[in-house]
Amino acid sequence: MQITIDEAKCCGAGQCVLVAPEVFDQRDEDGIVVLLNASPDAAQHAAVREAATICPAAAIQVRE
Ligand code: SF4
């Protein structure tokens, strides 16, 4: 799995961080997403897919 994020789309909603806190964080200044791990291990995959699905800005792309 390879994850990419589009910071320009991110609206700082934080949904991804709630679902997959080991993969996503948010910048303190403005809440924009920070990708902690672009290729997480299998244990994280379901959470990452859910994060991509629920992101209101469609800012998370997942390549399997
Ligand atoms: S859920 Fe989407 S919009 Fe919200 S912080 Fe994460 S990437 Fe940004």
JSON list of C-alpha atoms and ligand atoms in Angstrom, two decimals:
[
{"chain": "A", "resi": 1, "resn": "MET", "atom": "CA", "xyz": [0.00, 0.00, 0.00]},
{"chain": "A", "resi": 2, "resn": "GLN", "atom": "CA", "xyz": [1.23, 3.47, -0.93]},
{"chain": "A", "resi": 3, "resn": "ILE", "atom": "CA", "xyz": [-0.46, 6.58, 0.39]},
{"chain": "A", "resi": 4, "resn": "THR", "atom": "CA", "xyz": [-0.29, 10.08, -1.00]},
{"chain": "A", "resi": 5, "resn": "ILE", "atom": "CA", "xyz": [-1.98, 13.17, 0.37]},
{"chain": "A", "resi": 6, "resn": "ASP", "atom": "CA", "xyz": [-2.95, 16.43, -1.27]},
{"chain": "A", "resi": 7, "resn": "GLU", "atom": "CA", "xyz": [-2.32, 19.16, 1.25]},
{"chain": "A", "resi": 8, "resn": "ALA", "atom": "CA", "xyz": [-4.03, 21.70, -0.99]},
{"chain": "A", "resi": 9, "resn": "LYS", "atom": "CA", "xyz": [-7.32, 19.79, -0.72]},
{"chain": "A", "resi": 10, "resn": "CYS", "atom": "CA", "xyz": [-7.12, 19.02, 3.00]},
{"chain": "A", "resi": 11, "resn": "CYS", "atom": "CA", "xyz": [-9.53, 21.13, 5.06]},
{"chain": "A", "resi": 12, "resn": "GLY", "atom": "CA", "xyz": [-8.15, 20.01, 8.41]},
{"chain": "A", "resi": 13, "resn": "ALA", "atom": "CA", "xyz": [-11.22, 18.08, 9.46]},
{"chain": "A", "resi": 14, "resn": "GLY", "atom": "CA", "xyz": [-9.08, 15.55, 11.31]},
{"chain": "A", "resi": 15, "resn": "GLN", "atom": "CA", "xyz": [-11.16, 12.48, 10.46]},
{"chain": "A", "resi": 16, "resn": "CYS", "atom": "CA", "xyz": [-8.11, 10.61, 9.19]},
{"chain": "A", "resi": 17, "resn": "VAL", "atom": "CA", "xyz": [-6.27, 11.16, 12.48]},
{"chain": "A", "resi": 18, "resn": "LEU", "atom": "CA", "xyz": [-9.19, 9.78, 14.47]},
{"chain": "A", "resi": 19, "resn": "VAL", "atom": "CA", "xyz": [-9.34, 6.62, 12.35]},
{"chain": "A", "resi": 20, "resn": "ALA", "atom": "CA", "xyz": [-5.63, 5.96, 11.77]},
{"chain": "A", "resi": 21, "resn": "PRO", "atom": "CA", "xyz": [-3.52, 7.94, 14.28]},
{"chain": "A", "resi": 22, "resn": "GLU", "atom": "CA", "xyz": [-0.38, 5.92, 13.54]},
{"chain": "A", "resi": 23, "resn": "VAL", "atom": "CA", "xyz": [-0.47, 6.96, 9.89]},
{"chain": "A", "resi": 24, "resn": "PHE", "atom": "CA", "xyz": [-1.89, 10.50, 9.93]},
{"chain": "A", "resi": 25, "resn": "ASP", "atom": "CA", "xyz": [-1.27, 13.54, 12.12]},
{"chain": "A", "resi": 26, "resn": "GLN", "atom": "CA", "xyz": [-2.18, 17.20, 11.78]},
{"chain": "A", "resi": 27, "resn": "ARG", "atom": "CA", "xyz": [0.05, 20.28, 11.80]},
{"chain": "A", "resi": 28, "resn": "ASP", "atom": "CA", "xyz": [-0.32, 22.25, 15.01]},
{"chain": "A", "resi": 29, "resn": "GLU", "atom": "CA", "xyz": [-0.54, 25.60, 13.19]},
{"chain": "A", "resi": 30, "resn": "ASP", "atom": "CA", "xyz": [-3.39, 24.98, 10.78]},
{"chain": "A", "resi": 31, "resn": "GLY", "atom": "CA", "xyz": [-4.60, 21.39, 11.16]},
{"chain": "A", "resi": 32, "resn": "ILE", "atom": "CA", "xyz": [-3.42, 20.32, 7.70]},
{"chain": "A", "resi": 33, "resn": "VAL", "atom": "CA", "xyz": [-2.73, 16.61, 7.47]},
{"chain": "A", "resi": 34, "resn": "VAL", "atom": "CA", "xyz": [0.77, 15.21, 8.01]},
{"chain": "A", "resi": 35, "resn": "LEU", "atom": "CA", "xyz": [1.53, 11.80, 6.58]},
{"chain": "A", "resi": 36, "resn": "LEU", "atom": "CA", "xyz": [3.52, 9.86, 9.19]},
{"chain": "A", "resi": 37, "resn": "ASN", "atom": "CA", "xyz": [3.93, 6.68, 7.18]},
{"chain": "A", "resi": 38, "resn": "ALA", "atom": "CA", "xyz": [3.39, 6.50, 3.41]},
{"chain": "A", "resi": 39, "resn": "SER", "atom": "CA", "xyz": [3.60, 2.71, 3.26]},
{"chain": "A", "resi": 40, "resn": "PRO", "atom": "CA", "xyz": [2.12, 1.30, 6.47]},
{"chain": "A", "resi": 41, "resn": "ASP", "atom": "CA", "xyz": [2.12, -2.40, 7.27]},
{"chain": "A", "resi": 42, "resn": "ALA", "atom": "CA", "xyz": [-0.89, -4.62, 6.78]},
{"chain": "A", "resi": 43, "resn": "ALA", "atom": "CA", "xyz": [-2.30, -4.04, 10.24]},
{"chain": "A", "resi": 44, "resn": "GLN", "atom": "CA", "xyz": [-3.02, -0.42, 9.28]},
{"chain": "A", "resi": 45, "resn": "HIS", "atom": "CA", "xyz": [-4.53, -0.99, 5.85]},
{"chain": "A", "resi": 46, "resn": "ALA", "atom": "CA", "xyz": [-8.19, -1.22, 6.86]},
{"chain": "A", "resi": 47, "resn": "ALA", "atom": "CA", "xyz": [-7.95, 1.96, 8.92]},
{"chain": "A", "resi": 48, "resn": "VAL", "atom": "CA", "xyz": [-6.18, 3.79, 6.09]},
{"chain": "A", "resi": 49, "resn": "ARG", "atom": "CA", "xyz": [-8.84, 2.76, 3.56]},
{"chain": "A", "resi": 50, "resn": "GLU", "atom": "CA", "xyz": [-11.54, 3.98, 5.92]},
{"chain": "A", "resi": 51, "resn": "ALA", "atom": "CA", "xyz": [-9.70, 7.28, 6.40]},
{"chain": "A", "resi": 52, "resn": "ALA", "atom": "CA", "xyz": [-9.53, 7.77, 2.63]},
{"chain": "A", "resi": 53, "resn": "THR", "atom": "CA", "xyz": [-13.24, 7.00, 2.35]},
{"chain": "A", "resi": 54, "resn": "ILE", "atom": "CA", "xyz": [-14.41, 9.36, 5.08]},
{"chain": "A", "resi": 55, "resn": "CYS", "atom": "CA", "xyz": [-12.04, 12.25, 4.31]},
{"chain": "A", "resi": 56, "resn": "PRO", "atom": "CA", "xyz": [-14.48, 15.05, 3.43]},
{"chain": "A", "resi": 57, "resn": "ALA", "atom": "CA", "xyz": [-11.95, 16.66, 1.07]},
{"chain": "A", "resi": 58, "resn": "ALA", "atom": "CA", "xyz": [-10.91, 13.48, -0.78]},
{"chain": "A", "resi": 59, "resn": "ALA", "atom": "CA", "xyz": [-7.33, 14.46, 0.03]},
{"chain": "A", "resi": 60, "resn": "ILE", "atom": "CA", "xyz": [-6.07, 10.90, 0.68]},
{"chain": "A", "resi": 61, "resn": "GLN", "atom": "CA", "xyz": [-5.13, 8.64, -2.23]},
{"chain": "A", "resi": 62, "resn": "VAL", "atom": "CA", "xyz": [-4.40, 4.97, -1.62]},
{"chain": "A", "resi": 63, "resn": "ARG", "atom": "CA", "xyz": [-2.62, 2.76, -4.13]},
{"chain": "A", "resi": 64, "resn": "GLU", "atom": "CA", "xyz": [-2.75, -0.95, -3.31]},
{"chain": "B", "resi": 1, "resn": "SF4", "atom": "S1", "xyz": [-9.66, 13.74, 6.91]},
{"chain": "B", "resi": 1, "resn": "SF4", "atom": "FE1", "xyz": [-9.02, 14.68, 4.97]},
{"chain": "B", "resi": 1, "resn": "SF4", "atom": "S2", "xyz": [-9.48, 16.85, 5.23]},
{"chain": "B", "resi": 1, "resn": "SF4", "atom": "FE2", "xyz": [-9.47, 15.93, 7.27]},
{"chain": "B", "resi": 1, "resn": "SF4", "atom": "S3", "xyz": [-7.38, 16.23, 8.04]},
{"chain": "B", "resi": 1, "resn": "SF4", "atom": "FE3", "xyz": [-7.47, 14.22, 7.07]},
{"chain": "B", "resi": 1, "resn": "SF4", "atom": "S4", "xyz": [-6.79, 14.59, 4.95]},
{"chain": "B", "resi": 1, "resn": "SF4", "atom": "FE4", "xyz": [-7.36, 16.56, 5.82]}
]
